[in-house]
PDB file of C-alpha atoms in Angstrom:
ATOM      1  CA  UNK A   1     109.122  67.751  87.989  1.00 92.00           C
ATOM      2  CA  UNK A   2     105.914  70.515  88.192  1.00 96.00           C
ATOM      3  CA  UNK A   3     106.029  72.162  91.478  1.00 96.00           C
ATOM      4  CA  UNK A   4     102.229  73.893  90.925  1.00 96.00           C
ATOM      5  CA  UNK A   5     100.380  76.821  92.537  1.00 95.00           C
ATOM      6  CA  UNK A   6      97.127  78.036  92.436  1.00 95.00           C
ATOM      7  CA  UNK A   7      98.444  82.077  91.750  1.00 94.00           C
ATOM      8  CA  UNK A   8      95.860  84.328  89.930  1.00 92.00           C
ATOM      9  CA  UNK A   9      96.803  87.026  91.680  1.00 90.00           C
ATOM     10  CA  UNK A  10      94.017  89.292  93.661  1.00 89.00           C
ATOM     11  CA  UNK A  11      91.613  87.088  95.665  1.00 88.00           C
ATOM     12  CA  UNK A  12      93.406  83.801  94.488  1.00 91.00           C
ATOM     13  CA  UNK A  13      97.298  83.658  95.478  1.00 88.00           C
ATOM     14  CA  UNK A  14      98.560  80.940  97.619  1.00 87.00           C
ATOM     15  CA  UNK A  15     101.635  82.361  98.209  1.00 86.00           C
ATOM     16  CA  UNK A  16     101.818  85.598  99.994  1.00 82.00           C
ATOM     17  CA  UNK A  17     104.462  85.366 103.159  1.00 82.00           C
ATOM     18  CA  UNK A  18     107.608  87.305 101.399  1.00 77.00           C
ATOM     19  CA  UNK A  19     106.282  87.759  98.022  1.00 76.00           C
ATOM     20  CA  UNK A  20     105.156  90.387  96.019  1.00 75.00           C
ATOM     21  CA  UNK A  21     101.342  89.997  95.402  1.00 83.00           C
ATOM     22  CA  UNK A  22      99.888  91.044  91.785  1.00 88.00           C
ATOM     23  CA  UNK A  23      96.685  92.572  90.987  1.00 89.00           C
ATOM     24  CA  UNK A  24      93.749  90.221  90.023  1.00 92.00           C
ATOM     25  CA  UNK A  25      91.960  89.924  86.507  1.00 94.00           C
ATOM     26  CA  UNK A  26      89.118  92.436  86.836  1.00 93.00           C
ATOM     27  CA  UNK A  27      91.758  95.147  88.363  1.00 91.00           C
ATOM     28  CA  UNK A  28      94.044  93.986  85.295  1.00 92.00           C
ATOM     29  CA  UNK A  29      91.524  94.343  83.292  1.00 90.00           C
ATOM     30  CA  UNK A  30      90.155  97.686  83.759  1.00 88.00           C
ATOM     31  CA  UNK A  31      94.118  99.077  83.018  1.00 83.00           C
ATOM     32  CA  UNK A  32      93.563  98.423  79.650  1.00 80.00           C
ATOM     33  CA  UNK A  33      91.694 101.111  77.450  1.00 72.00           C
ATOM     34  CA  UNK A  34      89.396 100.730  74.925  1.00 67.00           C
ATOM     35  CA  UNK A  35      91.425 102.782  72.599  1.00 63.00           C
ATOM     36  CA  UNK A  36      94.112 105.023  74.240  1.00 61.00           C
ATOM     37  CA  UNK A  37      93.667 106.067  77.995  1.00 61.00           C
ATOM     38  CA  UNK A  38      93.841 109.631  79.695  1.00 54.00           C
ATOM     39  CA  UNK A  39      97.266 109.459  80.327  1.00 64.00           C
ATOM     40  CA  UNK A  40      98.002 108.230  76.330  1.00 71.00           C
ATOM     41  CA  UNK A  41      98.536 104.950  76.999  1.00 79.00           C
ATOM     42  CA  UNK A  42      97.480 102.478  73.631  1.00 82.00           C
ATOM     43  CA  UNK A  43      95.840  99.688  74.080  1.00 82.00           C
ATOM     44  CA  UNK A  44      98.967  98.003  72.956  1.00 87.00           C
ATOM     45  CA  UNK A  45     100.596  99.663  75.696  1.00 88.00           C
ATOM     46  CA  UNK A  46      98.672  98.257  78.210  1.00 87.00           C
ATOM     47  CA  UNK A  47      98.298  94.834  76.960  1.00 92.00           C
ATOM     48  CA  UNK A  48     102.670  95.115  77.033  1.00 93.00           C
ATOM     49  CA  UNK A  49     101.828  96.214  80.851  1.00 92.00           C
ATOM     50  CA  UNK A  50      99.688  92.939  81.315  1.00 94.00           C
ATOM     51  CA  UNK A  51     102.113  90.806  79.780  1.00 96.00           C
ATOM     52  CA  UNK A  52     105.015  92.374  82.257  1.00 96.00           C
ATOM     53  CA  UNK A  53     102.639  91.811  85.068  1.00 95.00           C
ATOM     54  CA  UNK A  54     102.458  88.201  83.738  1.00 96.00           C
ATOM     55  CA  UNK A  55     106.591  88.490  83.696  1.00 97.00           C
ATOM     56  CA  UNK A  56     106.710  89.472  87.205  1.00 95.00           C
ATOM     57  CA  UNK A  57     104.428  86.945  88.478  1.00 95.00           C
ATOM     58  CA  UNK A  58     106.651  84.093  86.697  1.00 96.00           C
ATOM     59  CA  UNK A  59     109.635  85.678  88.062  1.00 95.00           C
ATOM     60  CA  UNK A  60     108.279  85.553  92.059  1.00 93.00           C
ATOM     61  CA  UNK A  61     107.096  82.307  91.910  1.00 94.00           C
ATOM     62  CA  UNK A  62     110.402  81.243  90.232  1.00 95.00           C
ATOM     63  CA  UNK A  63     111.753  82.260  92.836  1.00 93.00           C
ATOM     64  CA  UNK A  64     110.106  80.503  95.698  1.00 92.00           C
ATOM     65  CA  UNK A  65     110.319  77.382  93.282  1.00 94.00           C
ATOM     66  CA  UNK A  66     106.922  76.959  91.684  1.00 95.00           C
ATOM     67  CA  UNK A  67     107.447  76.428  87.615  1.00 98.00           C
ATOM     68  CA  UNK A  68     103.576  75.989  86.923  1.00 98.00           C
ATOM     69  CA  UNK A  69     101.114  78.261  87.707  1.00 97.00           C
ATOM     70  CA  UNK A  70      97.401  77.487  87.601  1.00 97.00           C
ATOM     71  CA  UNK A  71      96.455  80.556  85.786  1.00 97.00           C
ATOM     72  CA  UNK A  72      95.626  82.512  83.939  1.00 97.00           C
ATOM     73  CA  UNK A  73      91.451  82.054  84.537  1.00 97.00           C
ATOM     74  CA  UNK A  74      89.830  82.628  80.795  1.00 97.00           C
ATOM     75  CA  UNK A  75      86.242  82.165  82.306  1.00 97.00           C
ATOM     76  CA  UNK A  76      84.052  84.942  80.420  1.00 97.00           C
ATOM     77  CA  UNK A  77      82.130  86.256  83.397  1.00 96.00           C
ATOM     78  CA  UNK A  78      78.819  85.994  81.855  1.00 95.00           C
ATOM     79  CA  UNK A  79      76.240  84.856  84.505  1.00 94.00           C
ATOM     80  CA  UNK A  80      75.787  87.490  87.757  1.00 93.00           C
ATOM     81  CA  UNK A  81      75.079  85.079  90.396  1.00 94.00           C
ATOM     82  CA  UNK A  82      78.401  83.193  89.384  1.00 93.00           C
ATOM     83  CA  UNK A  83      79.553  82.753  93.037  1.00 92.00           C
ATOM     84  CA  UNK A  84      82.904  81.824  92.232  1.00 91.00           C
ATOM     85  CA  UNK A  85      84.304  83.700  89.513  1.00 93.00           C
ATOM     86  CA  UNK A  86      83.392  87.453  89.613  1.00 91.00           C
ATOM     87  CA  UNK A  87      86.822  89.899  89.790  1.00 92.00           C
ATOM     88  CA  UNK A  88      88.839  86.257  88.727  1.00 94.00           C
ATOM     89  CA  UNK A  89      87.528  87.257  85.096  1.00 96.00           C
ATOM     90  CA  UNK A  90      89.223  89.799  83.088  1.00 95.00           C
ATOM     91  CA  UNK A  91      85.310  90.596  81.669  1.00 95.00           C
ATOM     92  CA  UNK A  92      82.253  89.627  80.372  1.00 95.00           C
ATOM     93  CA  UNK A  93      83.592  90.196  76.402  1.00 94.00           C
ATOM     94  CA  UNK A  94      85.257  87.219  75.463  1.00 97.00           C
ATOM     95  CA  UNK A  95      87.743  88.894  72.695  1.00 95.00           C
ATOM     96  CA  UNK A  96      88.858  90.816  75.586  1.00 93.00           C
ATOM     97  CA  UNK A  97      89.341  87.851  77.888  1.00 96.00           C
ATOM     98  CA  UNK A  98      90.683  86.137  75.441  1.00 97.00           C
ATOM     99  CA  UNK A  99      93.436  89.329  74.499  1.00 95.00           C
ATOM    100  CA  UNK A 100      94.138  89.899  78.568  1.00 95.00           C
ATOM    101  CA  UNK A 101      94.821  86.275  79.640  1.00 97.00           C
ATOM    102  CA  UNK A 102      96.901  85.669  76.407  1.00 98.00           C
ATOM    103  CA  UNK A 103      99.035  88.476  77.332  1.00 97.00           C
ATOM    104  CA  UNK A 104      99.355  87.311  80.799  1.00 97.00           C
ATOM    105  CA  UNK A 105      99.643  83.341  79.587  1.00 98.00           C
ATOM    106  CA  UNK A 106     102.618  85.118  77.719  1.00 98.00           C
ATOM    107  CA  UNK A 107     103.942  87.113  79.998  1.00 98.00           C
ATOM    108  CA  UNK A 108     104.072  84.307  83.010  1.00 97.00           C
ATOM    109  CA  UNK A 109     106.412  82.176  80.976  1.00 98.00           C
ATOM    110  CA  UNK A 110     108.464  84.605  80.081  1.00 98.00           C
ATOM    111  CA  UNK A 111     109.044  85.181  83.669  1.00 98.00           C
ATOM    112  CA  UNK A 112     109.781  80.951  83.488  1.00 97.00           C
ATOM    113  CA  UNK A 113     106.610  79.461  84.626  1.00 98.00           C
ATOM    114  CA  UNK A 114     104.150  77.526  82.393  1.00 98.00           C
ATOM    115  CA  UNK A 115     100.802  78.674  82.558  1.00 98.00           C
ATOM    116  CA  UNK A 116      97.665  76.980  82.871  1.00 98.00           C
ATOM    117  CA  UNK A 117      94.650  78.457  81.231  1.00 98.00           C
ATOM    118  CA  UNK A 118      91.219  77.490  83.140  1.00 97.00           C
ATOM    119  CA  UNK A 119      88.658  76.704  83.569  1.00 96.00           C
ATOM    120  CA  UNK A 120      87.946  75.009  80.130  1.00 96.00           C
ATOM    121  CA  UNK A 121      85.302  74.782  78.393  1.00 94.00           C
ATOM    122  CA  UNK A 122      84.076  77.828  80.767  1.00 93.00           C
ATOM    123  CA  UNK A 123      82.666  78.531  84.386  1.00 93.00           C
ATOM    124  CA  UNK A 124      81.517  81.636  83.545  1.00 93.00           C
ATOM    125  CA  UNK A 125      77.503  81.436  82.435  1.00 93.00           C
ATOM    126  CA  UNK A 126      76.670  79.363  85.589  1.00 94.00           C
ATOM    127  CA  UNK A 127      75.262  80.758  89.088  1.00 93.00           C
ATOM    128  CA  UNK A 128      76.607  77.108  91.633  1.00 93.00           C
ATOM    129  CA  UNK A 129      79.835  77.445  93.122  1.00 92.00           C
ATOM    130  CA  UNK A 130      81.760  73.916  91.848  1.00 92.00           C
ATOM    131  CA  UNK A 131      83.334  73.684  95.022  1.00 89.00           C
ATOM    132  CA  UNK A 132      80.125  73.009  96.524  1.00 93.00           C
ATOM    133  CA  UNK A 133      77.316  71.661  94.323  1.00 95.00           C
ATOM    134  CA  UNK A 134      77.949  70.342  90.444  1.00 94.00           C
ATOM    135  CA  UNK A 135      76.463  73.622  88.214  1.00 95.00           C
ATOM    136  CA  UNK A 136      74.875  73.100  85.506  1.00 94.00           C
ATOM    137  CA  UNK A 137      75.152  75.008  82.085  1.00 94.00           C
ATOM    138  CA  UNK A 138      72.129  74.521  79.473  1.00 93.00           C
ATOM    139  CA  UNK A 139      73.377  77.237  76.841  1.00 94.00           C
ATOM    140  CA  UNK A 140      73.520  75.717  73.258  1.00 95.00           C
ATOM    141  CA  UNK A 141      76.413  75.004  71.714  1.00 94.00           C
ATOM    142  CA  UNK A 142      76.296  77.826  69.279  1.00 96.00           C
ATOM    143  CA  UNK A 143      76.079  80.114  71.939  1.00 95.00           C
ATOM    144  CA  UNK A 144      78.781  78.688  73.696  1.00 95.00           C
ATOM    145  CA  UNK A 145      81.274  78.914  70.704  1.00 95.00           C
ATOM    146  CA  UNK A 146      80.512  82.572  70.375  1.00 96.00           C
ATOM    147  CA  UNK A 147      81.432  82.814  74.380  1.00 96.00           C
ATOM    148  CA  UNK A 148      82.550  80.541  76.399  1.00 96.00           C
ATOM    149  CA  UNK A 149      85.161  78.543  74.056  1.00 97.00           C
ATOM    150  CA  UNK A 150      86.041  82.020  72.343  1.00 98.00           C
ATOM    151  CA  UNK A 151      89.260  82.029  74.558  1.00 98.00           C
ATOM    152  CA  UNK A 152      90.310  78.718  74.992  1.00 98.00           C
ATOM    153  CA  UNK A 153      89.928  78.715  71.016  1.00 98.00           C
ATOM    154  CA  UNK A 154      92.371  81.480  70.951  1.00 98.00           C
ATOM    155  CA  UNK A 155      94.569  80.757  73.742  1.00 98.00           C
ATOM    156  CA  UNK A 156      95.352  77.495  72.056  1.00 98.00           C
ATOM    157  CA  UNK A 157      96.341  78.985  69.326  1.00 98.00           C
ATOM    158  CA  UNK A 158      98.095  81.307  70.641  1.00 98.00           C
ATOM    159  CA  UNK A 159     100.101  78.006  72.284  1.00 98.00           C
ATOM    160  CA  UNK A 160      98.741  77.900  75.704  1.00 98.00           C
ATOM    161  CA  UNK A 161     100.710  74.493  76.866  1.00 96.00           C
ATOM    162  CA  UNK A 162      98.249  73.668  79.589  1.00 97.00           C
ATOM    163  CA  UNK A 163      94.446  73.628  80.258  1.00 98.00           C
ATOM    164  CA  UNK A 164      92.366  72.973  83.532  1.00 97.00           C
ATOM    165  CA  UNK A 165      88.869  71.489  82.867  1.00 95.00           C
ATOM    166  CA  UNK A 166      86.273  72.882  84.634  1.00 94.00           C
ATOM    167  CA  UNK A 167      83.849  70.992  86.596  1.00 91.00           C
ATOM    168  CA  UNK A 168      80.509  71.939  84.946  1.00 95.00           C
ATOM    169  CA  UNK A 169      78.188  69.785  83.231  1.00 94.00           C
ATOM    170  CA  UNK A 170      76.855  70.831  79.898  1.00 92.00           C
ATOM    171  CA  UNK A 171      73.080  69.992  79.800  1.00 88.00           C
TER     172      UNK A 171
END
């Protein structure tokens, strides 16, 4: 059977009585360089360090049982006002949220956990919290390709084994 969590790390993680907690997206995020870092780390490096993180997280909620973990979030934190998923997004670039959650998708079943990447087809160009009111997103199509689906695309292909639809209608 799935035994699921909801374990982003940061902001979102269920579980945090006896377990180590793991930095959120944006903080993930801003660990990896554009090219190499002040202390000569590659950006290869560092994407090695997300997928570790990714590792770890797997391994602690292995631990406590969970083998399916609602993350990684692949929104592309486009829109400002987007009350909900701010520091959740590993950045408003979507090769680079696309290159950060694959390495953590990665690293989280290494650690034995199957990941879930969310919130598909994108929650990020929107400024209404789902959880409250149904937002709305009226960018074309073209523009969302370019975007929004830019990591899903890639996470799929990368074999993501899981997605979470978002609850967004496209106008």
């Amino acid at each position: 059977p799935f035994i699921s969590a909801d374990q982003e790390g940061g902001a979102v993680s269920r579980i945090v009585e006896g377990a180590a907690l793991v930095s959120g997206a944006m903080a993930t995020a801003a660990t990896v360089p554009a090219s190499v870092s002040a202390k000569g780390l590659s950006r290869e490096e560092a994407l090695a360090r997300v997928e570790k993180l990714g590792e770890n997280l797997g391994q602690i909620l292995r631990a406590v049982g969970v083998n399916f973990d609602l993350a990684p979030d692949m929104d592309v934190n486009i829109e400002p006002k987007n009350p909900i998923i701010g520091a959740r997004s590993y950045g408003d670039d979507p090769e680079q949220v696309a290159e950060k959650g694959i390495a953590m998708m990665r690293g989280m079943e290494k650690g034995g956990v199957m990941a879930t990447i969310k919130h598909f087809p994108g929650h990020g160009n929107v400024a209404t919290d789902s959880h409250l009111d149904v937002p709305h997103n009226t960018t074309c199509r073209e523009e969302l390709e370019k975007t929004e689906f830019l990591p899903f695309e890639k996470a799929i292909k990368a074999g993501a084994n899981a997605i979470m639809t978002a609850h967004v209608c496209y106008d």
